[in-house]
PDB file of N, CA and C in Angstrom:
ATOM      1  N   MET A   1     -90.904 -78.983  54.094  1.00  0.00           N
ATOM      2  CA  MET A   1     -90.232 -79.571  55.479  1.00  0.00           C
ATOM      3  C   MET A   1     -91.122 -78.663  56.921  1.00  0.00           C
ATOM      4  N   THR A   2     -91.795 -80.007  57.587  1.00  0.00           N
ATOM      5  CA  THR A   2     -92.611 -79.111  58.061  1.00  0.00           C
ATOM      6  C   THR A   2     -91.545 -78.823  59.496  1.00  0.00           C
ATOM      7  N   ILE A   3     -92.075 -77.488  60.243  1.00  0.00           N
ATOM      8  CA  ILE A   3     -91.706 -77.514  61.362  1.00  0.00           C
ATOM      9  C   ILE A   3     -91.916 -77.958  62.520  1.00  0.00           C
ATOM     10  N   PRO A   4     -91.055 -78.415  63.123  1.00  0.00           N
ATOM     11  CA  PRO A   4     -91.755 -78.882  64.222  1.00  0.00           C
ATOM     12  C   PRO A   4     -92.159 -77.457  65.181  1.00  0.00           C
ATOM     13  N   GLU A   5     -93.079 -77.823  65.875  1.00  0.00           N
ATOM     14  CA  GLU A   5     -93.630 -76.817  66.585  1.00  0.00           C
ATOM     15  C   GLU A   5     -92.627 -76.153  67.685  1.00  0.00           C
ATOM     16  N   HIS A   6     -92.071 -77.088  68.640  1.00  0.00           N
ATOM     17  CA  HIS A   6     -91.354 -76.437  69.678  1.00  0.00           C
ATOM     18  C   HIS A   6     -90.279 -75.665  69.400  1.00  0.00           C
ATOM     19  N   ARG A   7     -89.290 -75.837  67.896  1.00  0.00           N
ATOM     20  CA  ARG A   7     -88.502 -75.227  67.596  1.00  0.00           C
ATOM     21  C   ARG A   7     -89.287 -73.351  67.293  1.00  0.00           C
ATOM     22  N   ARG A   8     -90.435 -73.951  66.086  1.00  0.00           N
ATOM     23  CA  ARG A   8     -91.525 -72.384  66.315  1.00  0.00           C
ATOM     24  C   ARG A   8     -91.471 -71.376  67.177  1.00  0.00           C
ATOM     25  N   ALA A   9     -92.117 -72.130  68.242  1.00  0.00           N
ATOM     26  CA  ALA A   9     -92.570 -71.333  69.057  1.00  0.00           C
ATOM     27  C   ALA A   9     -91.102 -70.697  70.167  1.00  0.00           C
ATOM     28  N   PHE A  10     -89.910 -71.619  69.983  1.00  0.00           N
ATOM     29  CA  PHE A  10     -88.716 -70.916  70.705  1.00  0.00           C
ATOM     30  C   PHE A  10     -88.057 -69.789  69.828  1.00  0.00           C
ATOM     31  N   GLY A  11     -88.191 -70.424  68.567  1.00  0.00           N
ATOM     32  CA  GLY A  11     -87.890 -69.231  67.475  1.00  0.00           C
ATOM     33  C   GLY A  11     -88.803 -67.827  67.819  1.00  0.00           C
ATOM     34  N   ASP A  12     -90.129 -67.947  67.461  1.00  0.00           N
ATOM     35  CA  ASP A  12     -91.205 -66.761  68.219  1.00  0.00           C
ATOM     36  C   ASP A  12     -90.657 -65.769  69.653  1.00  0.00           C
ATOM     37  N   ARG A  13     -90.365 -67.015  70.652  1.00  0.00           N
ATOM     38  CA  ARG A  13     -90.054 -66.121  71.865  1.00  0.00           C
ATOM     39  C   ARG A  13     -88.821 -65.508  71.507  1.00  0.00           C
ATOM     40  N   LEU A  14     -87.958 -65.978  71.011  1.00  0.00           N
ATOM     41  CA  LEU A  14     -86.650 -65.391  70.788  1.00  0.00           C
ATOM     42  C   LEU A  14     -86.299 -63.744  69.869  1.00  0.00           C
ATOM     43  N   ARG A  15     -87.699 -64.121  69.040  1.00  0.00           N
ATOM     44  CA  ARG A  15     -87.995 -62.453  67.887  1.00  0.00           C
ATOM     45  C   ARG A  15     -88.793 -61.673  69.053  1.00  0.00           C
ATOM     46  N   LYS A  16     -89.282 -62.079  69.720  1.00  0.00           N
ATOM     47  CA  LYS A  16     -90.293 -61.464  70.700  1.00  0.00           C
ATOM     48  C   LYS A  16     -89.329 -60.649  71.627  1.00  0.00           C
ATOM     49  N   LEU A  17     -88.343 -61.635  72.253  1.00  0.00           N
ATOM     50  CA  LEU A  17     -87.878 -60.774  73.099  1.00  0.00           C
ATOM     51  C   LEU A  17     -86.886 -59.726  72.425  1.00  0.00           C
ATOM     52  N   ARG A  18     -86.205 -60.173  71.263  1.00  0.00           N
ATOM     53  CA  ARG A  18     -85.394 -59.299  70.731  1.00  0.00           C
ATOM     54  C   ARG A  18     -86.111 -57.488  70.211  1.00  0.00           C
ATOM     55  N   ALA A  19     -87.241 -57.739  69.875  1.00  0.00           N
ATOM     56  CA  ALA A  19     -88.565 -56.667  69.514  1.00  0.00           C
ATOM     57  C   ALA A  19     -88.583 -56.008  70.635  1.00  0.00           C
ATOM     58  N   GLU A  20     -88.880 -56.467  72.058  1.00  0.00           N
ATOM     59  CA  GLU A  20     -88.900 -55.916  73.127  1.00  0.00           C
ATOM     60  C   GLU A  20     -88.327 -54.880  73.616  1.00  0.00           C
ATOM     61  N   ARG A  21     -86.770 -55.648  73.067  1.00  0.00           N
ATOM     62  CA  ARG A  21     -85.136 -54.822  73.017  1.00  0.00           C
ATOM     63  C   ARG A  21     -84.842 -53.326  72.164  1.00  0.00           C
ATOM     64  N   GLY A  22     -85.939 -53.821  71.230  1.00  0.00           N
ATOM     65  CA  GLY A  22     -85.398 -52.858  70.319  1.00  0.00           C
ATOM     66  C   GLY A  22     -84.409 -53.571  69.120  1.00  0.00           C
ATOM     67  N   TRP A  23     -83.863 -54.887  69.506  1.00  0.00           N
ATOM     68  CA  TRP A  23     -82.603 -54.769  68.663  1.00  0.00           C
ATOM     69  C   TRP A  23     -82.863 -56.030  67.458  1.00  0.00           C
ATOM     70  N   SER A  24     -81.867 -55.521  66.503  1.00  0.00           N
ATOM     71  CA  SER A  24     -81.761 -56.256  65.235  1.00  0.00           C
ATOM     72  C   SER A  24     -81.466 -57.707  65.171  1.00  0.00           C
ATOM     73  N   GLN A  25     -81.245 -58.385  64.492  1.00  0.00           N
ATOM     74  CA  GLN A  25     -80.404 -59.614  64.581  1.00  0.00           C
ATOM     75  C   GLN A  25     -78.911 -59.545  64.651  1.00  0.00           C
ATOM     76  N   GLU A  26     -78.726 -58.544  63.564  1.00  0.00           N
ATOM     77  CA  GLU A  26     -77.374 -58.327  63.586  1.00  0.00           C
ATOM     78  C   GLU A  26     -76.953 -57.704  65.136  1.00  0.00           C
ATOM     79  N   HIS A  27     -77.367 -57.310  65.677  1.00  0.00           N
ATOM     80  CA  HIS A  27     -77.281 -56.708  67.388  1.00  0.00           C
ATOM     81  C   HIS A  27     -77.203 -58.285  68.496  1.00  0.00           C
ATOM     82  N   LEU A  28     -78.298 -58.664  67.873  1.00  0.00           N
ATOM     83  CA  LEU A  28     -78.181 -60.557  69.158  1.00  0.00           C
ATOM     84  C   LEU A  28     -76.604 -60.791  68.621  1.00  0.00           C
ATOM     85  N   VAL A  29     -76.239 -61.063  67.159  1.00  0.00           N
ATOM     86  CA  VAL A  29     -75.706 -62.041  66.448  1.00  0.00           C
ATOM     87  C   VAL A  29     -74.216 -61.649  67.228  1.00  0.00           C
ATOM     88  N   HIS A  30     -73.909 -60.099  67.079  1.00  0.00           N
ATOM     89  CA  HIS A  30     -72.744 -59.368  67.828  1.00  0.00           C
ATOM     90  C   HIS A  30     -73.253 -59.947  69.464  1.00  0.00           C
ATOM     91  N   THR A  31     -73.774 -60.000  70.031  1.00  0.00           N
ATOM     92  CA  THR A  31     -73.658 -59.381  71.473  1.00  0.00           C
ATOM     93  C   THR A  31     -73.351 -61.480  71.837  1.00  0.00           C
ATOM     94  N   ALA A  32     -74.111 -62.244  71.091  1.00  0.00           N
ATOM     95  CA  ALA A  32     -74.096 -63.916  71.634  1.00  0.00           C
ATOM     96  C   ALA A  32     -73.004 -64.189  70.744  1.00  0.00           C
ATOM     97  N   GLN A  33     -72.309 -63.974  69.860  1.00  0.00           N
ATOM     98  CA  GLN A  33     -71.178 -64.113  69.153  1.00  0.00           C
ATOM     99  C   GLN A  33     -71.849 -65.556  68.286  1.00  0.00           C
ATOM    100  N   LEU A  34     -72.814 -65.430  67.897  1.00  0.00           N
ATOM    101  CA  LEU A  34     -73.219 -66.178  67.393  1.00  0.00           C
ATOM    102  C   LEU A  34     -73.395 -65.828  65.353  1.00  0.00           C
ATOM    103  N   ASP A  35     -73.278 -66.601  64.497  1.00  0.00           N
ATOM    104  CA  ASP A  35     -73.484 -66.320  63.305  1.00  0.00           C
ATOM    105  C   ASP A  35     -74.841 -65.915  62.586  1.00  0.00           C
ATOM    106  N   ARG A  36     -74.989 -64.605  61.606  1.00  0.00           N
ATOM    107  CA  ARG A  36     -76.749 -64.175  61.683  1.00  0.00           C
ATOM    108  C   ARG A  36     -77.398 -65.012  61.101  1.00  0.00           C
ATOM    109  N   THR A  37     -76.990 -66.049  60.113  1.00  0.00           N
ATOM    110  CA  THR A  37     -77.547 -67.025  59.473  1.00  0.00           C
ATOM    111  C   THR A  37     -78.053 -68.086  60.734  1.00  0.00           C
ATOM    112  N   TYR A  38     -77.047 -68.042  61.208  1.00  0.00           N
ATOM    113  CA  TYR A  38     -77.938 -69.422  62.469  1.00  0.00           C
ATOM    114  C   TYR A  38     -78.790 -69.008  63.415  1.00  0.00           C
ATOM    115  N   VAL A  39     -78.613 -67.617  63.881  1.00  0.00           N
ATOM    116  CA  VAL A  39     -80.015 -66.804  64.457  1.00  0.00           C
ATOM    117  C   VAL A  39     -81.344 -67.101  63.689  1.00  0.00           C
ATOM    118  N   SER A  40     -81.187 -66.349  62.422  1.00  0.00           N
ATOM    119  CA  SER A  40     -82.203 -66.455  61.357  1.00  0.00           C
ATOM    120  C   SER A  40     -82.898 -68.087  61.231  1.00  0.00           C
ATOM    121  N   GLY A  41     -82.048 -68.905  61.223  1.00  0.00           N
ATOM    122  CA  GLY A  41     -82.440 -70.026  61.547  1.00  0.00           C
ATOM    123  C   GLY A  41     -83.291 -70.659  62.452  1.00  0.00           C
ATOM    124  N   ILE A  42     -82.857 -69.905  63.745  1.00  0.00           N
ATOM    125  CA  ILE A  42     -83.608 -70.387  64.683  1.00  0.00           C
ATOM    126  C   ILE A  42     -84.592 -69.533  64.988  1.00  0.00           C
ATOM    127  N   GLU A  43     -84.939 -68.427  64.522  1.00  0.00           N
ATOM    128  CA  GLU A  43     -85.902 -67.723  64.457  1.00  0.00           C
ATOM    129  C   GLU A  43     -86.959 -68.435  63.914  1.00  0.00           C
ATOM    130  N   ARG A  44     -86.838 -68.621  62.875  1.00  0.00           N
ATOM    131  CA  ARG A  44     -87.425 -69.504  61.715  1.00  0.00           C
ATOM    132  C   ARG A  44     -88.060 -70.758  61.910  1.00  0.00           C
ATOM    133  N   GLY A  45     -87.470 -71.708  63.260  1.00  0.00           N
ATOM    134  CA  GLY A  45     -87.723 -72.662  63.516  1.00  0.00           C
ATOM    135  C   GLY A  45     -86.795 -74.357  62.691  1.00  0.00           C
ATOM    136  N   THR A  46     -86.066 -73.551  61.518  1.00  0.00           N
ATOM    137  CA  THR A  46     -85.313 -74.405  60.796  1.00  0.00           C
ATOM    138  C   THR A  46     -83.870 -74.992  61.730  1.00  0.00           C
ATOM    139  N   ARG A  47     -83.373 -74.511  62.810  1.00  0.00           N
ATOM    140  CA  ARG A  47     -82.409 -74.699  63.434  1.00  0.00           C
ATOM    141  C   ARG A  47     -83.090 -75.369  64.694  1.00  0.00           C
ATOM    142  N   ASN A  48     -81.901 -76.603  65.141  1.00  0.00           N
ATOM    143  CA  ASN A  48     -81.832 -77.276  66.202  1.00  0.00           C
ATOM    144  C   ASN A  48     -80.887 -76.255  66.898  1.00  0.00           C
ATOM    145  N   VAL A  49     -81.167 -75.700  67.634  1.00  0.00           N
ATOM    146  CA  VAL A  49     -80.274 -74.969  68.584  1.00  0.00           C
ATOM    147  C   VAL A  49     -79.809 -76.009  69.783  1.00  0.00           C
ATOM    148  N   GLY A  50     -78.969 -75.932  69.853  1.00  0.00           N
ATOM    149  CA  GLY A  50     -77.609 -76.621  71.209  1.00  0.00           C
ATOM    150  C   GLY A  50     -77.746 -75.661  72.346  1.00  0.00           C
ATOM    151  N   ILE A  51     -77.637 -76.408  73.599  1.00  0.00           N
ATOM    152  CA  ILE A  51     -77.338 -75.935  74.933  1.00  0.00           C
ATOM    153  C   ILE A  51     -76.599 -74.408  75.085  1.00  0.00           C
ATOM    154  N   ASP A  52     -75.351 -75.080  74.511  1.00  0.00           N
ATOM    155  CA  ASP A  52     -74.231 -73.664  74.328  1.00  0.00           C
ATOM    156  C   ASP A  52     -74.918 -72.494  73.993  1.00  0.00           C
ATOM    157  N   ASN A  53     -75.666 -72.849  72.611  1.00  0.00           N
ATOM    158  CA  ASN A  53     -76.060 -71.472  72.416  1.00  0.00           C
ATOM    159  C   ASN A  53     -77.198 -70.718  72.554  1.00  0.00           C
ATOM    160  N   ILE A  54     -78.019 -71.791  73.241  1.00  0.00           N
ATOM    161  CA  ILE A  54     -78.987 -71.542  74.200  1.00  0.00           C
ATOM    162  C   ILE A  54     -78.461 -70.783  74.876  1.00  0.00           C
ATOM    163  N   HIS A  55     -77.246 -71.027  75.812  1.00  0.00           N
ATOM    164  CA  HIS A  55     -76.710 -69.987  77.411  1.00  0.00           C
ATOM    165  C   HIS A  55     -76.010 -68.847  76.310  1.00  0.00           C
ATOM    166  N   LYS A  56     -75.382 -68.830  75.195  1.00  0.00           N
ATOM    167  CA  LYS A  56     -74.921 -67.449  75.181  1.00  0.00           C
ATOM    168  C   LYS A  56     -75.925 -66.474  74.506  1.00  0.00           C
ATOM    169  N   ILE A  57     -77.371 -67.072  74.043  1.00  0.00           N
ATOM    170  CA  ILE A  57     -78.722 -66.459  73.800  1.00  0.00           C
ATOM    171  C   ILE A  57     -79.134 -65.740  75.186  1.00  0.00           C
ATOM    172  N   ALA A  58     -79.078 -66.785  76.166  1.00  0.00           N
ATOM    173  CA  ALA A  58     -79.699 -66.008  77.522  1.00  0.00           C
ATOM    174  C   ALA A  58     -78.573 -64.925  78.055  1.00  0.00           C
ATOM    175  N   HIS A  59     -77.543 -65.458  77.341  1.00  0.00           N
ATOM    176  CA  HIS A  59     -76.047 -64.332  78.357  1.00  0.00           C
ATOM    177  C   HIS A  59     -76.684 -63.109  77.719  1.00  0.00           C
ATOM    178  N   ALA A  60     -76.574 -63.023  76.409  1.00  0.00           N
ATOM    179  CA  ALA A  60     -76.804 -61.953  75.996  1.00  0.00           C
ATOM    180  C   ALA A  60     -78.030 -60.872  76.284  1.00  0.00           C
ATOM    181  N   PHE A  61     -78.786 -61.632  76.184  1.00  0.00           N
ATOM    182  CA  PHE A  61     -80.220 -61.063  76.616  1.00  0.00           C
ATOM    183  C   PHE A  61     -80.145 -60.397  77.959  1.00  0.00           C
ATOM    184  N   GLY A  62     -79.379 -61.467  79.226  1.00  0.00           N
ATOM    185  CA  GLY A  62     -79.190 -61.152  80.482  1.00  0.00           C
ATOM    186  C   GLY A  62     -80.670 -61.533  80.756  1.00  0.00           C
ATOM    187  N   VAL A  63     -81.036 -63.504  80.979  1.00  0.00           N
ATOM    188  CA  VAL A  63     -82.364 -63.616  81.171  1.00  0.00           C
ATOM    189  C   VAL A  63     -81.917 -64.870  81.945  1.00  0.00           C
ATOM    190  N   ASP A  64     -81.846 -65.488  82.356  1.00  0.00           N
ATOM    191  CA  ASP A  64     -81.867 -67.045  83.039  1.00  0.00           C
ATOM    192  C   ASP A  64     -82.687 -67.968  81.988  1.00  0.00           C
ATOM    193  N   ILE A  65     -81.608 -69.110  81.269  1.00  0.00           N
ATOM    194  CA  ILE A  65     -81.893 -69.710  79.693  1.00  0.00           C
ATOM    195  C   ILE A  65     -83.909 -70.171  79.809  1.00  0.00           C
ATOM    196  N   ARG A  66     -84.158 -70.303  81.334  1.00  0.00           N
ATOM    197  CA  ARG A  66     -85.488 -70.625  81.720  1.00  0.00           C
ATOM    198  C   ARG A  66     -86.177 -69.682  80.622  1.00  0.00           C
ATOM    199  N   ASP A  67     -86.076 -68.334  81.035  1.00  0.00           N
ATOM    200  CA  ASP A  67     -86.718 -67.296  80.216  1.00  0.00           C
ATOM    201  C   ASP A  67     -86.782 -67.407  78.668  1.00  0.00           C
ATOM    202  N   LEU A  68     -86.453 -68.139  78.445  1.00  0.00           N
ATOM    203  CA  LEU A  68     -85.986 -68.212  76.342  1.00  0.00           C
ATOM    204  C   LEU A  68     -87.383 -69.104  75.921  1.00  0.00           C
ATOM    205  N   PHE A  69     -87.845 -69.875  76.923  1.00  0.00           N
ATOM    206  CA  PHE A  69     -88.728 -70.985  77.122  1.00  0.00           C
ATOM    207  C   PHE A  69     -89.990 -70.476  77.181  1.00  0.00           C
TER     208      PHE A  69
END
């Protein structure tokens, strides 16, 4: 399966934000109230994340949604 570039870029951004904060995936999933395998899939670009979950992730990081892109 070829991973779409926009999904890969979003996942890379998510991983970068986590690293900047020193957060594990476990910390992010707990803070954003998402499943670990779901977040892992987002970061790998295999999941097509929905707007509600994008909002949860932005809120967990304390950033605007636009900062995730």
